[in-house]
């Protein structure tokens, strides 16, 4: 292939040809000389068949952080290669620099570092490497594009883990969890907590907690102590339907749900509860169940990284089939969805009585702060501002009605702005944990 330098050479020669006494023979001589030089330059250019490529570097990165991937090119041929390289990635990988140059003698190798700053979570693959071997005059070059399924170029994909802004409040929630675990609670029968130990009665203890048989054996008054229940099952159910694509602030609603589910998963794992994940819309997108709890946390994070909003209506009957066909052991179901009127009335509400009869259900939705701001009339409001505020107040009123209906059906409802949403979900879980209502 010819380069821009070859085209520039012809452009400089054409005025001389036009102004000369015999333009056509001169034109043929100029073009022929340029083609001859380009052909000679192409013949001298080192072959690309002797180049071997190898990748190394980061495989995972949290969204918002930076990763580095190193591409090493080795020349196993016998001739020097004046290399021009383009390392192409998908646009959302935020790769740079894309272009590299090097002169590789026979037996030499050189590494090129690509810095990746992804803008979306999920898998961000490398697309191809384009190699050019230029001649010494720069008039022509050899080129080869290597896709990732070819022999000499290994595939590479960067797994971008979802943004986890609520990580900053994780120490506070873990401290509260330790308080819940360390508090000795005395309860009567029927509270659903687990037996911990026997101890001597002290003034102020509930007389209903006295164990009379143990007291007779010990010749002293002995009470039972109870601790918050462990080894409970927690299902994080994430709605990936069309309502999850609505942008709340500068991110989709799904991102806030993933953030809250991550915080809840870490807390439940530290509390020795079993955490499972179900992501669904018109069909089940991701399911994570079974396995060791410590290893499962990594699987949960990895599975959430691949979630994206789907332009499909969520079929909540799938949720009923998944939850009601299981064993009858009570579990905590946390449904991350939108508290919009139409999806709730047509989808979740008919199913909710059956779910709450068997499980403890939390329905968590992210509130858009923009709607709340629009509902407030500014000073000197115009007619357009009044209509806009009336529409926003109607949306908020419908949301309040949906929340009341869900609560009346036995569900605990979390309705909060995106910046406090994850904390509110975690607080509800800790409250249920401390009161033994899981």
CSV table of C-alpha atoms in Angstrom, one decimal:
chain,number,residue,atom,x,y,z
A,1,UNK,CA,0.0,0.0,0.0
A,2,UNK,CA,1.1,3.6,-0.7
A,3,UNK,CA,1.4,6.3,1.9
A,4,UNK,CA,0.6,10.0,2.1
A,5,UNK,CA,4.3,10.7,1.4
A,6,UNK,CA,3.9,8.9,-2.0
A,7,UNK,CA,0.9,11.1,-2.8
A,8,UNK,CA,2.9,14.2,-1.8
A,9,UNK,CA,5.7,13.2,-4.1
A,10,UNK,CA,3.4,13.0,-7.0
A,11,UNK,CA,1.8,16.3,-6.2
A,12,UNK,CA,5.2,18.0,-6.2
A,13,UNK,CA,6.1,16.5,-9.5
A,14,UNK,CA,2.9,17.3,-11.4
A,15,UNK,CA,3.5,21.1,-11.7
A,16,UNK,CA,6.8,20.5,-13.3
A,17,UNK,CA,5.2,18.1,-15.8
A,18,UNK,CA,2.4,20.6,-16.7
A,19,UNK,CA,4.8,23.5,-17.2
A,20,UNK,CA,7.3,21.5,-19.3
A,21,UNK,CA,7.5,21.4,-23.1
A,22,UNK,CA,6.3,17.8,-23.4
A,23,UNK,CA,3.9,17.1,-20.6
A,24,UNK,CA,2.7,13.5,-21.4
A,25,UNK,CA,6.2,11.9,-21.6
A,26,UNK,CA,7.3,13.8,-18.6
A,27,UNK,CA,4.1,12.7,-16.7
A,28,UNK,CA,4.9,9.1,-17.5
A,29,UNK,CA,8.4,9.5,-16.4
A,30,UNK,CA,7.4,11.1,-13.0
A,31,UNK,CA,4.7,8.5,-12.3
A,32,UNK,CA,7.0,5.7,-13.3
A,33,UNK,CA,9.8,6.9,-11.1
A,34,UNK,CA,7.4,7.3,-8.2
A,35,UNK,CA,6.0,3.9,-8.6
A,36,UNK,CA,9.5,2.4,-8.9
A,37,UNK,CA,10.6,4.1,-5.7
A,38,UNK,CA,7.4,3.0,-3.9
A,39,UNK,CA,7.9,-0.6,-5.2
A,40,UNK,CA,11.5,-0.6,-4.0
A,41,UNK,CA,10.4,0.8,-0.7
A,42,UNK,CA,7.8,-1.9,-0.3
A,43,UNK,CA,10.3,-4.6,-1.2
A,44,UNK,CA,12.7,-3.3,1.5
A,45,UNK,CA,9.9,-3.1,4.2
A,46,UNK,CA,10.2,-5.9,6.7
A,47,UNK,CA,7.7,-8.8,6.5
A,48,UNK,CA,4.9,-9.0,9.1
A,49,UNK,CA,4.8,-12.8,9.2
A,50,UNK,CA,7.7,-12.9,11.7
A,51,UNK,CA,5.9,-10.7,14.3
A,52,UNK,CA,4.5,-12.4,17.5
A,53,UNK,CA,2.1,-10.7,19.8
A,54,UNK,CA,1.5,-11.3,23.5
A,55,UNK,CA,-0.8,-9.5,26.0
A,56,UNK,CA,-0.5,-9.1,29.8
A,57,UNK,CA,-2.0,-6.8,32.4
A,58,UNK,CA,-5.2,-6.2,34.3
A,59,UNK,CA,-8.2,-8.5,33.8
A,60,UNK,CA,-10.7,-6.7,36.1
A,61,UNK,CA,-11.1,-3.1,37.3
A,62,UNK,CA,-13.8,-1.2,39.2
A,63,UNK,CA,-15.8,1.3,37.1
A,64,UNK,CA,-14.2,4.7,37.7
A,65,UNK,CA,-10.7,3.3,38.1
A,66,UNK,CA,-7.9,2.8,35.5
A,67,UNK,CA,-6.4,-0.4,34.2
A,68,UNK,CA,-3.3,-1.1,32.1
A,69,UNK,CA,-2.8,-3.8,29.5
A,70,UNK,CA,0.6,-4.4,27.9
A,71,UNK,CA,1.0,-5.6,24.3
A,72,UNK,CA,4.4,-7.1,23.6
A,73,UNK,CA,5.5,-7.4,19.9
A,74,UNK,CA,8.5,-9.7,19.2
A,75,UNK,CA,10.3,-9.8,15.8
A,76,UNK,CA,11.2,-13.4,15.1
A,77,UNK,CA,12.1,-12.7,11.4
A,78,UNK,CA,15.5,-11.9,9.9
A,79,UNK,CA,14.8,-8.4,8.8
A,80,UNK,CA,14.2,-5.1,10.5
A,81,UNK,CA,10.6,-4.0,10.8
A,82,UNK,CA,9.7,-0.3,11.0
A,83,UNK,CA,6.4,-0.9,12.8
A,84,UNK,CA,3.3,1.3,13.0
A,85,UNK,CA,0.8,-0.3,15.3
A,86,UNK,CA,-2.9,0.5,16.2
A,87,UNK,CA,-4.4,-1.3,19.2
A,88,UNK,CA,-8.2,-1.1,18.8
A,89,UNK,CA,-10.7,-1.5,21.7
A,90,UNK,CA,-14.4,-0.9,21.9
A,91,UNK,CA,-15.1,2.8,22.4
A,92,UNK,CA,-16.5,2.4,26.0
A,93,UNK,CA,-13.2,0.9,27.1
A,94,UNK,CA,-11.6,4.4,27.1
A,95,UNK,CA,-8.4,3.1,25.6
A,96,UNK,CA,-5.4,5.2,24.9
A,97,UNK,CA,-2.9,5.7,23.3
A,98,UNK,CA,-4.1,3.8,20.2
A,99,UNK,CA,-1.1,4.3,18.0
A,100,UNK,CA,2.5,3.2,18.6
A,101,UNK,CA,5.7,3.2,16.5
A,102,UNK,CA,8.9,1.2,16.9
A,103,UNK,CA,11.9,-0.1,14.9
A,104,UNK,CA,12.4,-3.8,15.6
A,105,UNK,CA,15.5,-5.5,14.5
A,106,UNK,CA,15.6,-9.3,14.2
A,107,UNK,CA,15.2,-10.8,17.6
A,108,UNK,CA,14.1,-7.6,19.2
A,109,UNK,CA,10.8,-7.1,21.1
A,110,UNK,CA,9.0,-4.1,22.5
A,111,UNK,CA,6.1,-3.5,24.9
A,112,UNK,CA,3.3,-1.0,24.4
A,113,UNK,CA,1.1,0.0,27.4
A,114,UNK,CA,-2.6,0.8,26.8
A,115,UNK,CA,-4.3,2.7,29.6
A,116,UNK,CA,-8.0,1.9,29.9
A,117,UNK,CA,-10.6,4.1,31.7
A,118,UNK,CA,-13.9,2.4,31.0
A,119,UNK,CA,-17.2,4.4,31.0
A,120,UNK,CA,-19.5,1.4,31.4
A,121,UNK,CA,-19.4,-1.8,33.5
A,122,UNK,CA,-19.3,-5.2,31.8
A,123,UNK,CA,-16.9,-6.8,29.5
A,124,UNK,CA,-14.8,-4.4,27.4
A,125,UNK,CA,-12.9,-6.5,24.8
A,126,UNK,CA,-10.0,-5.6,22.6
A,127,UNK,CA,-11.1,-5.7,18.9
A,128,UNK,CA,-8.0,-6.0,16.8
A,129,UNK,CA,-4.4,-5.1,16.3
A,130,UNK,CA,-3.4,-3.4,13.0
A,131,UNK,CA,0.2,-3.8,12.0
A,132,UNK,CA,2.1,-1.8,9.4
A,133,UNK,CA,5.6,-2.3,8.3
A,134,UNK,CA,6.9,0.8,6.5
A,135,UNK,CA,9.8,1.0,4.0
A,136,UNK,CA,12.8,3.3,4.8
A,137,UNK,CA,11.6,6.0,2.4
A,138,UNK,CA,8.1,5.9,3.9
A,139,UNK,CA,6.4,5.6,0.5
A,140,UNK,CA,4.7,2.3,0.9
A,141,UNK,CA,3.9,-0.2,3.7
A,142,UNK,CA,2.7,-3.7,4.4
A,143,UNK,CA,-0.4,-4.1,6.5
A,144,UNK,CA,-2.1,-6.8,8.4
A,145,UNK,CA,-5.1,-6.7,10.7
A,146,UNK,CA,-5.2,-9.4,13.4
A,147,UNK,CA,-8.5,-10.1,15.0
A,148,UNK,CA,-8.5,-11.9,18.3
A,149,UNK,CA,-9.4,-15.3,16.8
A,150,UNK,CA,-6.2,-15.5,14.8
A,151,UNK,CA,-3.3,-17.7,15.8
A,152,UNK,CA,-0.7,-15.1,16.9
A,153,UNK,CA,-2.9,-12.7,18.8
A,154,UNK,CA,-4.4,-13.9,22.1
A,155,UNK,CA,-7.9,-12.7,23.0
A,156,UNK,CA,-8.2,-10.2,25.9
A,157,UNK,CA,-11.2,-8.8,27.7
A,158,UNK,CA,-11.3,-6.4,30.6
A,159,UNK,CA,-14.1,-7.2,33.1
A,160,UNK,CA,-15.3,-3.8,34.5
A,161,UNK,CA,-17.0,-4.3,37.8
A,162,UNK,CA,-20.0,-2.0,38.6
A,163,UNK,CA,-19.6,1.2,40.4
A,164,UNK,CA,-19.8,0.8,44.2
A,165,UNK,CA,-20.1,4.2,45.8
A,166,UNK,CA,-21.8,2.9,48.9
A,167,UNK,CA,-18.5,1.3,49.8
A,168,UNK,CA,-17.7,4.4,51.7
A,169,UNK,CA,-20.5,3.6,54.3
A,170,UNK,CA,-19.6,-0.1,54.5
A,171,UNK,CA,-17.5,0.3,57.7
A,172,UNK,CA,-20.4,2.1,59.4
A,173,UNK,CA,-22.8,-0.7,58.5
A,174,UNK,CA,-20.4,-3.4,59.5
A,175,UNK,CA,-20.0,-1.7,62.9
A,176,UNK,CA,-23.8,-1.7,63.3
A,177,UNK,CA,-23.8,-5.4,62.3
A,178,UNK,CA,-21.2,-6.2,65.0
A,179,UNK,CA,-23.4,-4.4,67.5
A,180,UNK,CA,-26.4,-6.4,66.5
A,181,UNK,CA,-24.4,-9.6,66.7
A,182,UNK,CA,-22.9,-8.7,70.1
A,183,UNK,CA,-26.0,-7.6,71.8
A,184,UNK,CA,-27.6,-10.2,74.1
A,185,UNK,CA,-31.3,-10.1,73.6
A,186,UNK,CA,-33.8,-11.9,75.8
A,187,UNK,CA,-37.0,-12.8,74.1
A,188,UNK,CA,-40.1,-14.9,74.8
A,189,UNK,CA,-41.2,-17.7,72.7
A,190,UNK,CA,-42.5,-17.0,69.2
A,191,UNK,CA,-40.0,-14.2,68.4
A,192,UNK,CA,-38.1,-16.3,65.8
A,193,UNK,CA,-34.6,-15.8,67.3
A,194,UNK,CA,-32.0,-18.5,67.9
A,195,UNK,CA,-31.0,-19.9,71.3
A,196,UNK,CA,-27.6,-18.7,72.4
A,197,UNK,CA,-26.7,-19.7,76.0
A,198,UNK,CA,-27.9,-19.9,79.6
A,199,UNK,CA,-26.9,-17.5,82.3
A,200,UNK,CA,-27.9,-16.5,85.8
A,201,UNK,CA,-30.9,-14.3,86.2
A,202,UNK,CA,-30.3,-10.6,86.9
A,203,UNK,CA,-32.8,-7.9,88.0
A,204,UNK,CA,-34.5,-6.6,84.9
A,205,UNK,CA,-34.6,-9.8,82.9
A,206,UNK,CA,-37.9,-10.8,81.4
A,207,UNK,CA,-39.3,-13.5,83.6
A,208,UNK,CA,-40.7,-15.3,80.5
A,209,UNK,CA,-37.1,-16.1,79.6
A,210,UNK,CA,-36.5,-18.2,82.7
A,211,UNK,CA,-35.6,-21.8,82.0
A,212,UNK,CA,-37.2,-23.6,84.9
A,213,UNK,CA,-35.6,-27.0,84.2
A,214,UNK,CA,-32.1,-25.5,84.0
A,215,UNK,CA,-32.9,-23.5,87.2
A,216,UNK,CA,-33.8,-26.7,89.0
A,217,UNK,CA,-30.6,-28.4,87.9
A,218,UNK,CA,-28.5,-25.5,88.9
A,219,UNK,CA,-30.3,-24.6,92.1
A,220,UNK,CA,-30.4,-21.0,90.9
A,221,UNK,CA,-32.6,-19.0,88.6
A,222,UNK,CA,-31.3,-19.3,85.0
A,223,UNK,CA,-32.5,-17.5,81.9
A,224,UNK,CA,-32.1,-18.3,78.3
A,225,UNK,CA,-30.4,-15.7,76.0
A,226,UNK,CA,-31.0,-15.4,72.3
A,227,UNK,CA,-29.0,-14.0,69.5
A,228,UNK,CA,-29.9,-12.7,66.0
A,229,UNK,CA,-30.7,-15.4,63.6
A,230,UNK,CA,-28.0,-16.6,61.2
A,231,UNK,CA,-27.8,-18.7,58.1
A,232,UNK,CA,-30.9,-17.1,56.7
A,233,UNK,CA,-31.4,-16.9,53.0
A,234,UNK,CA,-31.4,-13.5,51.2
A,235,UNK,CA,-32.4,-13.2,47.6
A,236,UNK,CA,-31.4,-10.1,45.7
A,237,UNK,CA,-33.8,-9.8,42.8
A,238,UNK,CA,-32.8,-7.1,40.3
A,239,UNK,CA,-35.3,-5.9,37.7
A,240,UNK,CA,-33.4,-5.3,34.4
A,241,UNK,CA,-36.4,-4.4,32.3
A,242,UNK,CA,-37.1,-1.1,30.5
A,243,UNK,CA,-37.8,0.9,33.7
A,244,UNK,CA,-34.2,0.1,34.9
A,245,UNK,CA,-32.9,2.2,31.9
A,246,UNK,CA,-34.4,5.4,33.2
A,247,UNK,CA,-31.6,7.8,34.1
A,248,UNK,CA,-31.6,9.0,37.7
A,249,UNK,CA,-29.0,11.7,37.8
A,250,UNK,CA,-26.2,10.8,35.6
A,251,UNK,CA,-26.6,7.0,35.6
A,252,UNK,CA,-29.3,4.5,34.9
A,253,UNK,CA,-31.6,3.4,37.7
A,254,UNK,CA,-30.1,-0.1,37.3
A,255,UNK,CA,-26.7,1.2,38.6
A,256,UNK,CA,-28.3,2.4,41.9
A,257,UNK,CA,-29.9,-1.1,42.3
A,258,UNK,CA,-26.6,-2.8,41.7
A,259,UNK,CA,-24.9,-0.6,44.2
A,260,UNK,CA,-27.5,-1.3,46.9
A,261,UNK,CA,-27.4,-5.0,46.1
A,262,UNK,CA,-23.7,-5.1,46.5
A,263,UNK,CA,-23.8,-3.4,49.9
A,264,UNK,CA,-26.6,-5.8,51.0
A,265,UNK,CA,-24.6,-8.8,49.8
A,266,UNK,CA,-21.5,-7.8,51.7
A,267,UNK,CA,-23.5,-7.2,54.9
A,268,UNK,CA,-25.4,-10.5,54.6
A,269,UNK,CA,-22.3,-12.4,53.9
A,270,UNK,CA,-20.6,-11.0,56.9
A,271,UNK,CA,-23.7,-11.9,59.0
A,272,UNK,CA,-23.3,-15.5,57.8
A,273,UNK,CA,-26.5,-15.4,55.8
A,274,UNK,CA,-26.8,-17.1,52.4
A,275,UNK,CA,-27.0,-14.6,49.5
A,276,UNK,CA,-28.4,-15.5,46.1
A,277,UNK,CA,-28.9,-13.3,43.0
A,278,UNK,CA,-31.7,-13.3,40.4
A,279,UNK,CA,-31.7,-10.7,37.6
A,280,UNK,CA,-34.7,-10.8,35.3
A,281,UNK,CA,-36.9,-8.9,32.9
A,282,UNK,CA,-38.8,-10.9,30.2
A,283,UNK,CA,-36.5,-13.8,31.0
A,284,UNK,CA,-33.9,-14.6,33.6
A,285,UNK,CA,-30.7,-12.9,32.8
A,286,UNK,CA,-28.4,-14.0,35.6
A,287,UNK,CA,-28.8,-16.5,38.5
A,288,UNK,CA,-26.2,-17.1,41.2
A,289,UNK,CA,-26.9,-19.8,43.8
A,290,UNK,CA,-25.1,-22.3,45.9
A,291,UNK,CA,-21.4,-22.5,46.7
A,292,UNK,CA,-19.4,-21.2,49.6
A,293,UNK,CA,-20.4,-17.9,51.0
A,294,UNK,CA,-17.0,-16.2,50.8
A,295,UNK,CA,-16.4,-17.4,47.3
A,296,UNK,CA,-19.9,-16.5,46.3
A,297,UNK,CA,-19.4,-12.8,47.0
A,298,UNK,CA,-16.9,-12.7,44.1
A,299,UNK,CA,-19.4,-14.5,41.9
A,300,UNK,CA,-22.1,-12.1,42.8
A,301,UNK,CA,-20.0,-9.1,41.9
A,302,UNK,CA,-18.9,-10.7,38.7
A,303,UNK,CA,-22.5,-11.5,37.7
A,304,UNK,CA,-23.7,-8.0,38.4
A,305,UNK,CA,-21.0,-6.6,36.2
A,306,UNK,CA,-22.6,-8.2,33.2
A,307,UNK,CA,-26.1,-6.7,33.8
A,308,UNK,CA,-27.5,-4.0,31.5
A,309,UNK,CA,-31.0,-2.6,31.0
A,310,UNK,CA,-33.1,-4.5,28.5
A,311,UNK,CA,-35.8,-2.8,26.4
A,312,UNK,CA,-38.4,-5.4,27.5
A,313,UNK,CA,-41.3,-5.4,29.9
A,314,UNK,CA,-40.5,-7.2,33.2
A,315,UNK,CA,-42.5,-10.5,33.6
A,316,UNK,CA,-43.0,-10.8,37.3
A,317,UNK,CA,-44.7,-14.2,36.9
A,318,UNK,CA,-41.1,-15.5,36.4
A,319,UNK,CA,-40.3,-14.2,39.9
A,320,UNK,CA,-43.3,-16.1,41.2
A,321,UNK,CA,-42.3,-19.3,39.4
A,322,UNK,CA,-38.7,-19.0,40.7
A,323,UNK,CA,-39.6,-18.3,44.3
A,324,UNK,CA,-42.7,-20.3,44.9
A,325,UNK,CA,-41.4,-23.5,43.4
A,326,UNK,CA,-38.6,-23.7,45.9
A,327,UNK,CA,-38.6,-25.2,49.4
A,328,UNK,CA,-40.9,-23.6,52.0
A,329,UNK,CA,-38.1,-22.3,54.2
A,330,UNK,CA,-38.6,-18.6,54.9
A,331,UNK,CA,-36.3,-16.2,53.1
A,332,UNK,CA,-35.8,-12.5,52.6
A,333,UNK,CA,-36.6,-11.3,49.1
A,334,UNK,CA,-35.3,-7.9,48.2
A,335,UNK,CA,-36.9,-6.8,44.9
A,336,UNK,CA,-35.0,-3.9,43.3
A,337,UNK,CA,-37.4,-2.4,40.8
A,338,UNK,CA,-39.2,0.9,39.8
A,339,UNK,CA,-42.1,2.0,41.9
A,340,UNK,CA,-44.1,3.0,38.8
A,341,UNK,CA,-47.8,2.5,38.8
A,342,UNK,CA,-48.3,0.4,35.7
A,343,UNK,CA,-45.5,-2.2,36.3
A,344,UNK,CA,-46.6,-2.6,39.9
A,345,UNK,CA,-50.3,-3.0,39.3
A,346,UNK,CA,-50.0,-5.3,36.3
A,347,UNK,CA,-47.0,-7.2,37.5
A,348,UNK,CA,-45.9,-7.4,41.1
A,349,UNK,CA,-49.1,-6.6,43.1
A,350,UNK,CA,-51.1,-9.7,42.0
A,351,UNK,CA,-48.2,-11.9,43.0
A,352,UNK,CA,-47.3,-10.2,46.3
A,353,UNK,CA,-49.8,-11.9,48.6
A,354,UNK,CA,-48.4,-15.3,47.7
A,355,UNK,CA,-44.8,-14.1,48.2
A,356,UNK,CA,-45.4,-12.4,51.6
A,357,UNK,CA,-47.3,-15.5,52.9
A,358,UNK,CA,-44.1,-17.5,52.6
A,359,UNK,CA,-41.3,-15.0,52.7
A,360,UNK,CA,-40.3,-11.6,54.0
A,361,UNK,CA,-40.4,-9.2,51.0
A,362,UNK,CA,-38.7,-5.8,50.6
A,363,UNK,CA,-39.6,-3.8,47.5
A,364,UNK,CA,-36.9,-1.2,46.9
A,365,UNK,CA,-37.1,1.6,44.3
A,366,UNK,CA,-35.0,4.6,43.5
A,367,UNK,CA,-36.7,8.0,43.6
A,368,UNK,CA,-35.8,10.6,41.0
A,369,UNK,CA,-34.9,13.8,42.8
A,370,UNK,CA,-35.6,15.8,39.7
A,371,UNK,CA,-39.3,15.0,40.0
A,372,UNK,CA,-39.3,16.3,43.6
A,373,UNK,CA,-37.6,19.5,42.5
A,374,UNK,CA,-40.1,20.0,39.7
A,375,UNK,CA,-43.0,19.6,42.1
A,376,UNK,CA,-41.9,22.8,44.0
A,377,UNK,CA,-43.1,26.0,42.4
A,378,UNK,CA,-40.4,28.7,42.1
A,379,UNK,CA,-41.1,32.3,43.0
A,380,UNK,CA,-42.7,34.2,40.1
A,381,UNK,CA,-43.7,30.9,38.4
A,382,UNK,CA,-45.0,31.0,34.9
A,383,UNK,CA,-47.9,29.0,33.4
A,384,UNK,CA,-45.4,26.4,32.1
A,385,UNK,CA,-43.9,26.1,35.6
A,386,UNK,CA,-47.4,25.5,37.1
A,387,UNK,CA,-48.2,22.7,34.6
A,388,UNK,CA,-44.8,21.1,35.1
A,389,UNK,CA,-45.3,21.2,38.9
A,390,UNK,CA,-48.8,19.8,38.7
A,391,UNK,CA,-47.5,16.9,36.5
A,392,UNK,CA,-44.6,16.2,39.0
A,393,UNK,CA,-47.0,16.3,42.0
A,394,UNK,CA,-49.3,13.8,40.2
A,395,UNK,CA,-46.3,11.4,39.7
A,396,UNK,CA,-45.4,11.7,43.3
A,397,UNK,CA,-49.0,11.1,44.4
A,398,UNK,CA,-49.2,7.9,42.3
A,399,UNK,CA,-45.9,6.8,43.7
A,400,UNK,CA,-47.2,7.3,47.3
A,401,UNK,CA,-50.3,5.2,46.4
A,402,UNK,CA,-48.2,2.4,45.0
A,403,UNK,CA,-46.1,2.5,48.2
A,404,UNK,CA,-49.2,2.3,50.4
A,405,UNK,CA,-50.7,-0.6,48.4
A,406,UNK,CA,-47.4,-2.5,48.6
A,407,UNK,CA,-47.2,-2.0,52.4
A,408,UNK,CA,-50.8,-3.1,52.8
A,409,UNK,CA,-50.0,-6.3,50.9
A,410,UNK,CA,-47.3,-7.1,53.5
A,411,UNK,CA,-44.2,-5.8,51.8
A,412,UNK,CA,-41.6,-3.4,53.4
A,413,UNK,CA,-41.1,-0.6,50.9
A,414,UNK,CA,-37.9,1.4,50.5
A,415,UNK,CA,-38.3,4.6,48.5
A,416,UNK,CA,-35.3,6.8,48.6
A,417,UNK,CA,-33.1,9.1,46.4
A,418,UNK,CA,-30.1,7.5,44.7
A,419,UNK,CA,-27.5,9.0,47.1
A,420,UNK,CA,-29.2,7.4,50.2
A,421,UNK,CA,-30.9,4.4,48.5
A,422,UNK,CA,-28.2,1.8,49.4
A,423,UNK,CA,-28.0,2.9,53.0
A,424,UNK,CA,-31.7,2.7,53.4
A,425,UNK,CA,-31.9,-0.8,52.1
A,426,UNK,CA,-29.0,-1.8,54.4
A,427,UNK,CA,-30.7,-0.2,57.4
A,428,UNK,CA,-33.9,-2.1,56.8
A,429,UNK,CA,-31.9,-5.4,56.6
A,430,UNK,CA,-30.1,-4.6,59.9
A,431,UNK,CA,-33.4,-3.7,61.6
A,432,UNK,CA,-35.0,-7.0,60.5
A,433,UNK,CA,-31.8,-8.8,61.7
A,434,UNK,CA,-31.8,-7.2,65.1
A,435,UNK,CA,-35.5,-7.7,65.7
A,436,UNK,CA,-35.5,-11.4,64.5
A,437,UNK,CA,-38.1,-10.8,61.8
A,438,UNK,CA,-36.2,-12.5,59.0
